Short mmCIF file of C-alpha atoms in Angstrom, two decimals:
data_model
loop_
_atom_site.label_atom_id
_atom_site.label_comp_id
_atom_site.label_asym_id
_atom_site.label_seq_id
_atom_site.Cartn_x
_atom_site.Cartn_y
_atom_site.Cartn_z
CA MET A 287 -0.02 0.00 0.01
CA SER A 288 1.23 3.54 -0.83
CA ARG A 289 2.63 5.32 2.26
CA TYR A 290 2.66 8.82 0.79
CA THR A 291 -0.28 11.20 0.35
CA ILE A 292 -0.77 14.79 -0.75
CA GLY A 293 -2.92 17.48 0.96
CA VAL A 294 -3.83 20.75 -0.78
CA ASP A 295 -5.35 23.78 0.88
CA ILE A 296 -7.08 26.38 -1.33
CA GLY A 297 -6.83 29.52 0.80
CA THR A 298 -8.01 33.06 0.33
CA THR A 299 -4.50 34.41 -0.33
CA GLY A 300 -2.69 31.29 -1.46
CA THR A 301 -2.54 27.57 -2.06
CA LYS A 302 -0.46 25.31 0.19
CA THR A 303 0.46 21.73 -0.67
CA VAL A 304 2.14 19.11 1.52
CA LEU A 305 3.53 15.62 0.87
CA LEU A 306 3.03 13.31 3.87
CA ASP A 307 4.91 10.15 4.80
CA THR A 308 2.35 8.20 6.82
CA ALA A 309 5.02 5.77 8.07
CA ALA A 310 7.14 8.52 9.66
CA ALA A 311 7.88 8.64 13.37
CA ASP A 312 5.82 10.70 15.74
CA GLY A 313 6.17 14.47 15.29
CA ALA A 314 7.48 14.02 11.74
CA GLY A 315 5.87 13.09 8.44
CA LEU A 316 6.05 16.18 6.28
CA VAL A 317 8.36 15.34 3.42
CA ALA A 318 7.90 18.48 1.33
CA THR A 319 5.76 21.65 1.18
CA ALA A 320 5.05 24.21 -1.55
CA SER A 321 2.89 27.28 -1.82
CA ARG A 322 1.59 29.72 -4.41
CA GLU A 323 -0.06 33.08 -3.99
CA THR A 324 -3.66 33.74 -5.04
CA ALA A 325 -4.96 37.12 -6.18
CA LEU A 326 -8.09 38.49 -4.61
CA HIS A 327 -10.42 40.17 -7.13
CA SER A 328 -12.78 42.88 -5.97
CA PRO A 329 -14.42 44.40 -9.06
CA ALA A 330 -16.90 46.39 -6.96
CA PRO A 331 -17.17 47.45 -3.27
CA GLY A 332 -17.95 44.45 -1.09
CA PHE A 333 -17.08 41.94 -3.83
CA ALA A 334 -14.52 39.18 -3.04
CA GLU A 335 -13.71 36.77 -5.85
CA ALA A 336 -10.96 34.38 -6.99
CA ASP A 337 -10.03 32.96 -10.40
CA THR A 338 -10.58 29.21 -10.48
CA ALA A 339 -8.02 28.91 -13.31
CA GLN A 340 -5.39 30.34 -10.95
CA TRP A 341 -6.46 27.84 -8.26
CA TYR A 342 -5.89 25.02 -10.67
CA ARG A 343 -2.50 26.36 -11.85
CA ASN A 344 -1.43 26.72 -8.24
CA VAL A 345 -2.36 23.13 -7.51
CA VAL A 346 -0.55 21.81 -10.58
CA GLU A 347 2.62 23.84 -9.85
CA SER A 348 2.72 23.10 -6.11
CA VAL A 349 2.08 19.38 -6.58
CA ARG A 350 4.87 19.19 -9.15
CA GLU A 351 7.16 21.02 -6.74
CA VAL A 352 6.57 18.73 -3.71
CA VAL A 353 7.10 15.68 -5.88
CA ALA A 354 10.31 17.09 -7.42
CA THR A 355 11.86 18.35 -4.13
CA SER A 356 10.94 15.22 -2.18
CA GLY A 357 12.45 12.69 -4.54
CA VAL A 358 9.38 10.50 -3.95
CA ALA A 359 8.33 8.62 -7.11
CA PRO A 360 4.82 9.51 -8.34
CA GLU A 361 3.78 5.83 -8.28
CA GLU A 362 4.47 5.81 -4.51
CA ILE A 363 1.82 8.55 -3.86
CA GLY A 364 -1.45 6.88 -3.16
CA ALA A 365 -3.98 9.68 -2.71
CA LEU A 366 -4.69 13.40 -2.80
CA ALA A 367 -7.31 15.32 -0.79
CA THR A 368 -8.21 19.02 -0.80
CA SER A 369 -9.30 21.63 1.71
CA GLY A 370 -10.31 25.23 1.39
CA MET A 371 -12.40 28.22 2.34
CA VAL A 372 -16.09 27.64 2.95
CA PRO A 373 -18.65 28.23 1.65
CA ALA A 374 -17.15 29.76 -1.51
CA VAL A 375 -19.53 29.48 -4.49
CA VAL A 376 -18.45 28.12 -7.87
CA PRO A 377 -21.29 27.82 -10.43
CA VAL A 378 -20.40 25.16 -13.02
CA ASP A 379 -21.97 24.00 -16.27
CA ALA A 380 -23.01 20.44 -17.07
CA ALA A 381 -19.40 19.52 -17.89
CA GLY A 382 -18.17 20.87 -14.53
CA ASN A 383 -16.54 23.98 -16.02
CA PRO A 384 -16.71 27.17 -13.96
CA LEU A 385 -18.97 29.85 -15.43
CA ARG A 386 -17.34 32.80 -13.70
CA HIS A 387 -14.88 33.64 -10.91
CA ALA A 388 -15.57 31.99 -7.58
CA ILE A 389 -17.51 34.14 -5.10
CA LEU A 390 -15.76 33.87 -1.72
CA GLN A 391 -17.33 33.42 1.66
CA ASN A 392 -16.50 36.98 2.76
CA ASP A 393 -18.21 38.53 -0.28
CA ALA A 394 -20.86 41.06 0.75
CA ARG A 395 -22.61 41.80 -2.54
CA ALA A 396 -25.89 40.08 -1.62
CA HIS A 397 -26.80 42.15 1.44
CA ARG A 398 -30.16 43.21 -0.08
CA GLU A 399 -30.93 39.57 -0.97
CA VAL A 400 -30.06 38.54 2.60
CA ALA A 401 -32.58 41.08 3.97
CA ALA A 402 -35.27 39.97 1.47
CA LEU A 403 -34.83 36.29 2.16
CA ALA A 404 -34.79 36.92 5.94
CA GLU A 405 -38.15 38.63 5.63
CA THR A 406 -39.54 35.74 3.60
CA LEU A 407 -38.21 33.18 6.01
CA ALA A 408 -39.13 35.09 9.14
CA GLY A 409 -41.29 32.20 10.40
CA THR A 410 -38.56 29.56 9.91
CA ASP A 411 -36.09 28.66 12.68
CA LEU A 412 -33.07 28.48 10.40
CA VAL A 413 -30.60 27.91 13.24
CA SER A 414 -32.35 24.77 14.41
CA LEU A 415 -32.95 23.67 10.84
CA THR A 416 -29.62 24.30 9.15
CA GLY A 417 -27.26 25.01 12.06
CA SER A 418 -26.67 28.67 11.27
CA ALA A 419 -28.47 31.93 10.75
CA LEU A 420 -29.05 33.58 7.37
CA THR A 421 -26.03 35.84 6.77
CA GLN A 422 -23.90 37.18 3.93
CA GLN A 423 -22.03 33.87 4.10
CA SER A 424 -25.16 31.92 3.17
CA VAL A 425 -25.26 30.60 -0.38
CA ALA A 426 -28.97 31.18 -1.21
CA PRO A 427 -28.68 34.99 -1.31
CA THR A 428 -25.69 34.68 -3.64
CA THR A 429 -27.67 32.52 -6.06
CA VAL A 430 -30.52 35.10 -6.04
CA TRP A 431 -28.01 37.88 -6.74
CA LEU A 432 -26.64 35.90 -9.70
CA ARG A 433 -30.10 35.30 -11.11
CA GLU A 434 -30.82 39.04 -10.98
CA HIS A 435 -27.45 40.42 -12.06
CA GLU A 436 -25.88 37.68 -14.19
CA PRO A 437 -28.85 35.79 -15.63
CA GLU A 438 -26.73 34.15 -18.36
CA VAL A 439 -24.49 32.54 -15.74
CA TYR A 440 -27.47 31.48 -13.64
CA ALA A 441 -29.23 29.91 -16.64
CA LYS A 442 -26.18 27.80 -17.47
CA THR A 443 -25.50 26.65 -13.92
CA ALA A 444 -25.87 22.90 -13.60
CA HIS A 445 -24.41 22.72 -10.05
CA TRP A 446 -23.23 24.95 -7.24
CA THR A 447 -19.94 23.75 -5.79
CA GLY A 448 -17.28 24.98 -3.38
CA SER A 449 -13.60 25.82 -3.70
CA TYR A 450 -11.90 22.58 -2.71
CA ASP A 451 -14.72 20.45 -4.11
CA TRP A 452 -14.33 22.05 -7.49
CA VAL A 453 -10.55 21.52 -7.45
CA LEU A 454 -11.03 17.84 -6.73
CA SER A 455 -13.55 17.64 -9.60
CA ALA A 456 -11.15 19.45 -11.95
CA LEU A 457 -8.60 16.74 -11.08
CA GLY A 458 -10.99 13.94 -12.04
CA ALA A 459 -13.63 13.45 -9.36
CA PRO A 460 -17.39 13.69 -10.08
CA VAL A 461 -19.14 16.93 -9.05
CA HIS A 462 -19.90 16.91 -5.29
CA VAL A 463 -19.89 19.08 -2.19
CA GLU A 464 -18.25 18.13 1.10
CA GLN A 465 -20.38 17.83 4.26
CA ASN A 466 -19.33 21.12 5.77
CA TRP A 467 -19.85 23.10 2.59
CA ALA A 468 -23.40 21.74 2.66
CA LEU A 469 -23.81 22.58 6.31
CA GLU A 470 -22.48 26.15 6.12
CA SER A 471 -24.23 26.88 2.84
CA GLY A 472 -27.63 27.01 4.57
CA LEU A 473 -29.15 25.01 1.67
CA PHE A 474 -29.27 21.77 3.59
CA GLU A 475 -30.59 20.71 6.98
CA ILE A 476 -28.12 19.56 9.59
CA ASP A 477 -28.81 15.91 8.80
CA GLY A 478 -28.12 16.47 5.10
CA ASP A 479 -31.69 16.70 3.80
CA LEU A 480 -32.59 19.59 1.55
CA ALA A 481 -33.68 22.77 3.31
CA THR A 482 -36.82 23.01 1.22
CA ASP A 483 -38.05 26.23 2.83
CA VAL A 484 -34.81 27.99 1.89
CA LEU A 485 -34.85 26.57 -1.65
CA ARG A 486 -38.46 27.67 -2.07
CA ALA A 487 -37.73 31.19 -0.77
CA ALA A 488 -34.78 31.54 -3.17
CA ASP A 489 -36.65 29.86 -6.04
CA LEU A 490 -33.64 27.53 -6.35
CA ASP A 491 -33.86 24.26 -8.26
CA ALA A 492 -32.91 21.35 -6.04
CA ALA A 493 -31.42 19.58 -9.04
CA THR A 494 -28.58 22.11 -9.05
CA LEU A 495 -27.38 20.96 -5.62
CA ALA A 496 -24.55 18.47 -5.92
CA PRO A 497 -24.45 15.28 -3.82
CA ILE A 498 -22.90 15.54 -0.34
CA ARG A 499 -19.78 13.49 0.46
CA ARG A 500 -18.14 13.02 3.89
CA PRO A 501 -14.44 13.59 4.56
CA GLY A 502 -12.40 10.49 3.89
CA THR A 503 -14.63 9.29 1.07
CA ARG A 504 -12.77 8.10 -2.02
CA VAL A 505 -14.70 9.79 -4.83
CA GLY A 506 -12.62 9.32 -7.94
CA GLU A 507 -9.25 8.98 -9.57
CA LEU A 508 -6.81 11.40 -11.07
CA SER A 509 -7.56 11.89 -14.76
CA ALA A 510 -5.02 11.40 -17.54
CA ARG A 511 -5.00 15.11 -18.22
CA ALA A 512 -4.48 16.04 -14.54
CA ALA A 513 -1.80 13.32 -14.21
CA ALA A 514 0.14 14.74 -17.09
CA GLU A 515 -0.07 18.24 -15.65
CA THR A 516 0.78 17.38 -12.05
CA GLY A 517 3.30 14.65 -12.69
CA LEU A 518 1.36 12.15 -10.58
CA ARG A 519 0.26 8.75 -11.88
CA VAL A 520 -3.10 8.23 -13.60
CA GLY A 521 -5.55 6.68 -11.17
CA THR A 522 -4.18 8.29 -7.99
CA ALA A 523 -7.04 8.20 -5.54
CA LEU A 524 -8.98 11.42 -4.99
CA VAL A 525 -10.37 11.66 -1.46
CA VAL A 526 -12.85 14.20 -0.03
CA GLY A 527 -11.08 16.52 2.40
CA GLY A 528 -12.95 19.32 4.15
CA ALA A 529 -13.28 22.96 5.16
CA ASP A 530 -9.99 24.67 5.96
CA HIS A 531 -10.81 25.69 9.51
CA VAL A 532 -12.15 22.22 10.32
CA LEU A 533 -9.12 20.37 8.94
CA SER A 534 -6.74 22.89 10.58
CA ALA A 535 -8.33 22.10 13.93
CA PHE A 536 -8.25 18.39 13.19
CA ALA A 537 -4.56 18.55 12.31
CA ALA A 538 -3.83 20.60 15.43
CA GLY A 539 -5.16 17.85 17.70
CA VAL A 540 -8.67 19.13 18.32
CA ASN A 541 -10.34 15.73 18.52
CA ASP A 542 -11.53 15.02 22.05
CA PRO A 543 -14.52 16.92 23.51
CA GLY A 544 -13.20 20.10 25.11
CA ASP A 545 -10.16 20.35 22.80
CA ALA A 546 -10.14 23.84 21.28
CA LEU A 547 -8.19 25.83 18.72
CA VAL A 548 -7.57 29.58 18.49
CA LYS A 549 -6.55 30.19 14.88
CA LEU A 550 -4.82 33.54 14.26
CA GLY A 551 -5.11 33.92 10.51
CA GLY A 552 -6.22 36.90 8.46
CA ALA A 553 -9.59 36.37 10.17
CA GLY A 554 -9.90 34.80 13.62
CA ASP A 555 -11.33 31.30 14.13
CA ILE A 556 -12.13 29.48 17.38
CA LEU A 557 -13.28 25.89 17.33
CA VAL A 558 -14.02 23.34 20.03
CA ALA A 559 -14.68 19.59 19.70
CA SER A 560 -17.97 18.30 20.99
CA ASP A 561 -19.65 14.91 21.07
CA THR A 562 -23.09 16.55 20.95
CA LYS A 563 -24.73 18.59 18.18
CA VAL A 564 -25.27 22.07 19.59
CA VAL A 565 -26.80 24.97 17.59
CA ASP A 566 -26.83 28.59 18.54
CA GLU A 567 -27.57 31.60 16.37
CA ARG A 568 -24.39 33.32 17.53
CA LEU A 569 -22.11 30.52 16.30
CA TYR A 570 -21.48 28.27 13.32
CA LEU A 571 -21.72 24.49 13.43
CA ASP A 572 -19.47 22.17 11.50
CA ALA A 573 -19.09 18.42 11.41
CA HIS A 574 -15.86 17.07 12.79
CA PRO A 575 -14.10 14.77 10.31
CA VAL A 576 -14.48 11.97 12.94
CA PRO A 577 -17.99 10.55 12.37
CA GLY A 578 -20.42 11.50 15.16
CA HIS A 579 -18.35 14.42 16.44
CA TRP A 580 -19.04 18.13 15.92
CA LEU A 581 -17.15 21.41 15.80
CA PRO A 582 -19.21 24.39 17.01
CA ASN A 583 -17.11 27.45 16.13
CA GLY A 584 -16.87 31.14 15.65
CA CYS A 585 -15.18 33.29 13.05
CA MET A 586 -14.23 36.92 13.55
CA ALA A 587 -13.92 39.13 10.50
CA THR A 588 -10.48 40.44 11.43
CA SER A 589 -7.41 39.10 13.24
CA GLY A 590 -4.08 39.22 11.46
CA SER A 591 -5.64 41.49 8.83
CA LEU A 592 -6.17 44.16 11.47
CA ILE A 593 -2.55 43.89 12.56
CA ARG A 594 -1.36 44.29 8.99
CA TRP A 595 -3.65 47.30 8.55
CA PHE A 596 -2.19 48.94 11.64
CA GLN A 597 1.36 48.11 10.51
CA ALA A 598 0.69 49.76 7.17
CA LEU A 599 -0.97 52.75 8.81
CA ILE A 600 2.14 53.58 10.83
CA GLY A 601 4.58 53.23 7.94
CA GLY A 602 4.33 49.81 6.29
CA PRO A 603 5.97 46.45 6.94
CA HIS A 604 9.41 47.60 5.80
CA ALA A 605 9.35 50.63 8.06
CA VAL A 606 8.20 48.87 11.27
CA GLU A 607 8.67 45.10 11.71
CA LEU A 608 6.07 43.35 13.83
CA THR A 609 8.81 42.02 16.13
CA ALA A 610 9.80 45.59 16.93
CA LEU A 611 6.16 46.51 17.64
CA ASP A 612 5.86 43.47 19.87
CA ASP A 613 8.92 44.61 21.87
CA GLU A 614 7.53 48.11 22.23
CA ALA A 615 4.06 46.94 23.19
CA ALA A 616 5.33 44.40 25.74
CA ALA A 617 6.75 47.30 27.79
CA ARG A 618 3.33 49.02 27.97
CA PRO A 619 0.67 48.32 30.62
CA PRO A 620 -2.32 46.23 29.59
CA ALA A 621 -5.58 47.70 28.24
CA GLU A 622 -4.85 51.40 28.64
CA ILE A 623 -6.52 51.83 25.25
CA LEU A 624 -9.53 49.76 24.17
CA CYS A 625 -9.97 48.78 20.51
CA LEU A 626 -13.11 47.45 18.93
CA PRO A 627 -11.80 45.25 16.09
CA TYR A 628 -14.80 45.60 13.82
CA PHE A 629 -12.92 47.16 10.89
CA LEU A 630 -14.69 44.74 8.47
CA GLY A 631 -17.92 44.61 10.47
CA GLU A 632 -18.21 41.43 12.52
CA LYS A 633 -19.16 37.86 11.88
CA SER A 634 -19.69 35.76 14.99
CA PRO A 635 -20.94 36.12 17.65
CA LEU A 636 -22.54 39.45 16.64
CA HIS A 637 -23.23 38.92 12.91
CA ASP A 638 -23.32 42.60 12.18
CA PRO A 639 -21.59 43.84 8.98
CA ASP A 640 -22.39 47.48 9.92
CA LEU A 641 -20.17 47.59 13.02
CA ARG A 642 -17.07 49.72 12.71
CA GLY A 643 -13.62 49.80 14.34
CA VAL A 644 -12.90 52.09 17.32
CA PHE A 645 -9.96 53.16 19.46
CA ALA A 646 -11.13 54.54 22.82
CA GLY A 647 -9.43 56.02 25.87
CA MET A 648 -6.48 57.69 24.17
CA HIS A 649 -4.55 60.70 25.44
CA LEU A 650 -1.54 62.58 24.12
CA GLY A 651 0.88 60.47 26.17
CA HIS A 652 -0.04 57.31 24.33
CA THR A 653 2.20 55.96 21.61
CA ARG A 654 1.92 53.58 18.72
CA ALA A 655 2.95 50.83 21.16
CA ASP A 656 -0.19 51.39 23.20
CA MET A 657 -2.36 51.33 20.09
CA TYR A 658 -0.67 48.20 18.80
CA ARG A 659 -1.10 46.45 22.12
CA SER A 660 -4.79 47.41 22.07
CA VAL A 661 -5.15 45.78 18.65
CA LEU A 662 -3.66 42.51 19.98
CA GLU A 663 -5.91 42.69 23.02
CA ALA A 664 -9.03 43.44 20.92
CA ILE A 665 -8.70 40.13 19.04
CA ALA A 666 -8.20 38.27 22.32
CA PHE A 667 -11.27 40.03 23.76
CA GLY A 668 -13.22 38.87 20.70
CA PHE A 669 -12.18 35.29 21.36
CA ARG A 670 -13.16 35.66 25.02
CA HIS A 671 -16.59 36.80 23.88
CA HIS A 672 -16.85 33.49 22.05
CA VAL A 673 -15.62 31.50 25.07
CA GLU A 674 -18.45 33.05 27.10
CA VAL A 675 -20.96 31.96 24.49
CA PHE A 676 -19.56 28.42 24.45
CA GLY A 677 -19.89 28.36 28.28
CA GLU A 678 -23.51 29.54 28.09
CA ILE A 679 -24.42 26.61 25.88
CA GLY A 680 -22.56 24.06 27.99
CA ILE A 681 -19.36 23.49 25.97
CA PRO A 682 -16.30 23.54 28.22
CA PHE A 683 -12.72 24.15 27.20
CA THR A 684 -10.24 21.60 28.54
CA ARG A 685 -7.17 22.13 26.31
CA VAL A 686 -6.52 25.08 23.98
CA MET A 687 -4.12 25.09 21.03
CA ILE A 688 -3.05 28.17 19.10
CA THR A 689 -1.87 28.29 15.50
CA ASN A 690 -1.19 30.33 12.36
CA GLY A 691 0.89 33.39 11.58
CA GLY A 692 -0.09 35.45 14.58
CA SER A 693 0.90 32.63 16.92
CA LYS A 694 4.55 33.43 16.18
CA SER A 695 4.22 36.50 18.37
CA THR A 696 5.25 35.64 21.96
CA LEU A 697 3.39 38.71 23.24
CA TRP A 698 0.14 37.87 21.45
CA LYS A 699 0.15 34.28 22.76
CA GLN A 700 0.70 35.55 26.29
CA ILE A 701 -2.13 38.10 25.91
CA HIS A 702 -4.46 35.33 24.82
CA ALA A 703 -3.50 33.22 27.82
CA ASP A 704 -4.08 36.20 30.16
CA VAL A 705 -7.37 37.27 28.54
CA LEU A 706 -8.91 33.82 28.10
CA GLY A 707 -7.60 32.43 31.37
CA HIS A 708 -6.45 29.21 29.73
CA GLU A 709 -3.03 27.78 29.01
CA MET A 710 -2.31 28.22 25.31
CA HIS A 711 -0.45 25.35 23.60
CA PRO A 712 1.32 26.48 20.38
CA VAL A 713 1.45 23.92 17.60
CA ARG A 714 5.02 23.84 16.35
CA GLY A 715 5.34 24.66 12.63
CA HIS A 716 1.65 23.83 12.02
CA PRO A 717 1.03 23.54 8.27
CA GLY A 718 -2.70 23.88 8.86
CA ALA A 719 -5.47 22.42 6.75
CA SER A 720 -3.10 20.96 4.15
CA LEU A 721 -1.79 18.48 6.76
CA GLY A 722 -5.34 17.62 7.74
CA ALA A 723 -6.15 16.93 4.07
CA ALA A 724 -3.08 14.71 3.68
CA VAL A 725 -4.06 12.67 6.77
CA ILE A 726 -7.58 12.28 5.53
CA ALA A 727 -6.29 11.18 2.15
CA ALA A 728 -4.36 8.46 3.95
CA ILE A 729 -7.46 7.40 5.91
CA GLY A 730 -9.40 7.24 2.60
CA ILE A 731 -7.04 4.65 1.15
CA GLY A 732 -6.32 2.76 4.36
CA ALA A 733 -2.71 3.98 4.77
CA LEU A 734 -3.78 5.15 8.26
CA ASP A 735 -6.23 3.13 10.28
CA ASP A 736 -7.65 5.61 12.75
CA TRP A 737 -8.69 9.28 12.85
CA SER A 738 -6.62 9.71 16.02
CA ASP A 739 -3.48 9.05 13.98
CA ALA A 740 -3.52 12.77 13.05
CA ALA A 741 -1.95 13.50 16.45
CA ARG A 742 1.19 11.62 15.42
CA PHE A 743 2.20 14.38 13.02
CA ILE A 744 2.13 17.42 15.37
CA THR A 745 4.23 18.65 18.25
CA LEU A 746 2.97 21.01 20.96
CA ASP A 747 5.40 23.52 22.41
CA ALA A 748 5.42 24.53 26.10
CA PRO A 749 2.17 26.31 26.96
CA TYR A 750 1.78 29.98 27.74
CA VAL A 751 0.36 30.22 31.30
CA PRO A 752 -2.03 32.99 32.43
CA ASP A 753 -0.45 35.59 34.72
CA PRO A 754 -2.83 36.24 37.68
CA ALA A 755 -2.19 40.02 37.90
CA ARG A 756 -2.73 40.61 34.19
CA ARG A 757 -5.64 38.22 34.25
CA ALA A 758 -7.36 40.41 36.84
CA ALA A 759 -6.63 43.60 34.87
CA TYR A 760 -8.05 42.03 31.74
CA ASP A 761 -11.19 40.85 33.56
CA THR A 762 -11.99 44.52 34.33
CA ALA A 763 -10.95 45.74 30.87
CA TYR A 764 -13.06 43.08 29.15
CA ALA A 765 -16.21 44.17 30.96
CA THR A 766 -15.57 47.74 29.85
CA TRP A 767 -14.81 46.55 26.32
CA ARG A 768 -18.22 44.89 26.17
CA GLU A 769 -19.88 48.07 27.36
CA LEU A 770 -17.99 50.06 24.74
CA GLY A 771 -19.20 47.69 21.99
CA THR A 772 -22.81 48.10 23.06
CA ALA A 773 -22.56 51.89 23.28
CA MET A 774 -20.85 52.23 19.91
CA ALA A 775 -23.11 49.90 17.92
CA PRO A 776 -25.83 52.49 17.09
CA ILE A 777 -23.16 55.05 16.14
CA SER A 778 -21.48 52.52 13.89
CA HIS A 779 -24.81 51.76 12.18
CA THR A 780 -25.38 55.46 11.52
CA LEU A 781 -21.91 55.87 10.05
CA ALA A 782 -22.35 52.72 7.96
CA ARG A 783 -25.57 54.07 6.45
CA THR A 784 -24.05 57.43 5.58
CA THR A 785 -20.89 55.96 4.03
CA ARG A 786 -22.27 52.88 2.28
#
């Protein structure tokens, strides 16, 4: 049996591919990695799109690179699985060809359609039915927008697919959607049945919904064309992967109930494993790759993106390195300035695109270090807001991991420990969802026997432990931060209306 598998993650800003040796010793396994950048297209305010042709080129080039640099023969690679953002929308024709650029999950073009559908569905408990509320992330409003604004695309659409599902289909698999795309789309009920009330409200033909496939399902084989382009062998197994945040959590060791992940990417994700299906309008619900387990989670609109904005504001990345800002901010007292991080509105737990960012409490003695520290603290406060919601619905945190680019900052990790009141366990060199996809590819072909085998390929560094004095200061500051958010919301809404 082949011991090597490939995992590909189709991200918002780039594609990452890894080659995994499933027979490697604990803490090892990654043989090679490669990445390619992806351009974000925004042809109008609020639009967020990506070119599927670039996705495919990125996959081809990065797969060829990991094979070439690893020295592993193509015939030794048994399977490939994909991961990616969710729920991106890719309308395809009867042959599976994309009809336009993909519409990404943070696209906000369909805000009027969201409002109209919400009014039509006012009597339907969408949270209990589908697991999430109707938001700009829901797929139904996007399909309505396309019918009204791009009728030629809508008329030719045979199926609606997602980012990583489309890539797997382009490599040779039949058209399908993965379980969590279906769940987060709002077009299906939690158990996988069609959400007929939603389809009726959107006047959406059920025949355009592709079949749902679970992670780990072998759905096809690499086509001759894709084999020639990637350098892999014809017939390499294609295995259903999953949503990027889900597979990132899975690959970080979030598997037992109470395991949690704070993911400091461009946006901010927080996920916790649960053995019960819990729905709440403030959160999202995803299925854990392990059958019968669930991943209730939250996603904040900004995290690393807010840090990069601040860095650019004070002179750009070449003028002020983040490490220098960390050093400056570490010498400043906690929470002298409060920042509301709603510079792109907010997703969970508030679900309010008309919120706006705020710095409060400043005086002339404050410096950029105080402002930068307040930005780091604002993201941590946002995660604490989520932890409170999880507690209210009976989901405890027993072990918390922390990953992604922001987790390289010693100061930011310590701030999260102090604000959340939990030890934070950094995942060393975590490759994210691409590793999760590679593990699932191995499970799909039997190269790994058990879902728990994912833990073999990660190493946790020493945890960051909450400091009691700072913890107390942050308890007080967090309460004020929540009051500030409540007070500023109506002002933000007024500003949003006047500047939209």
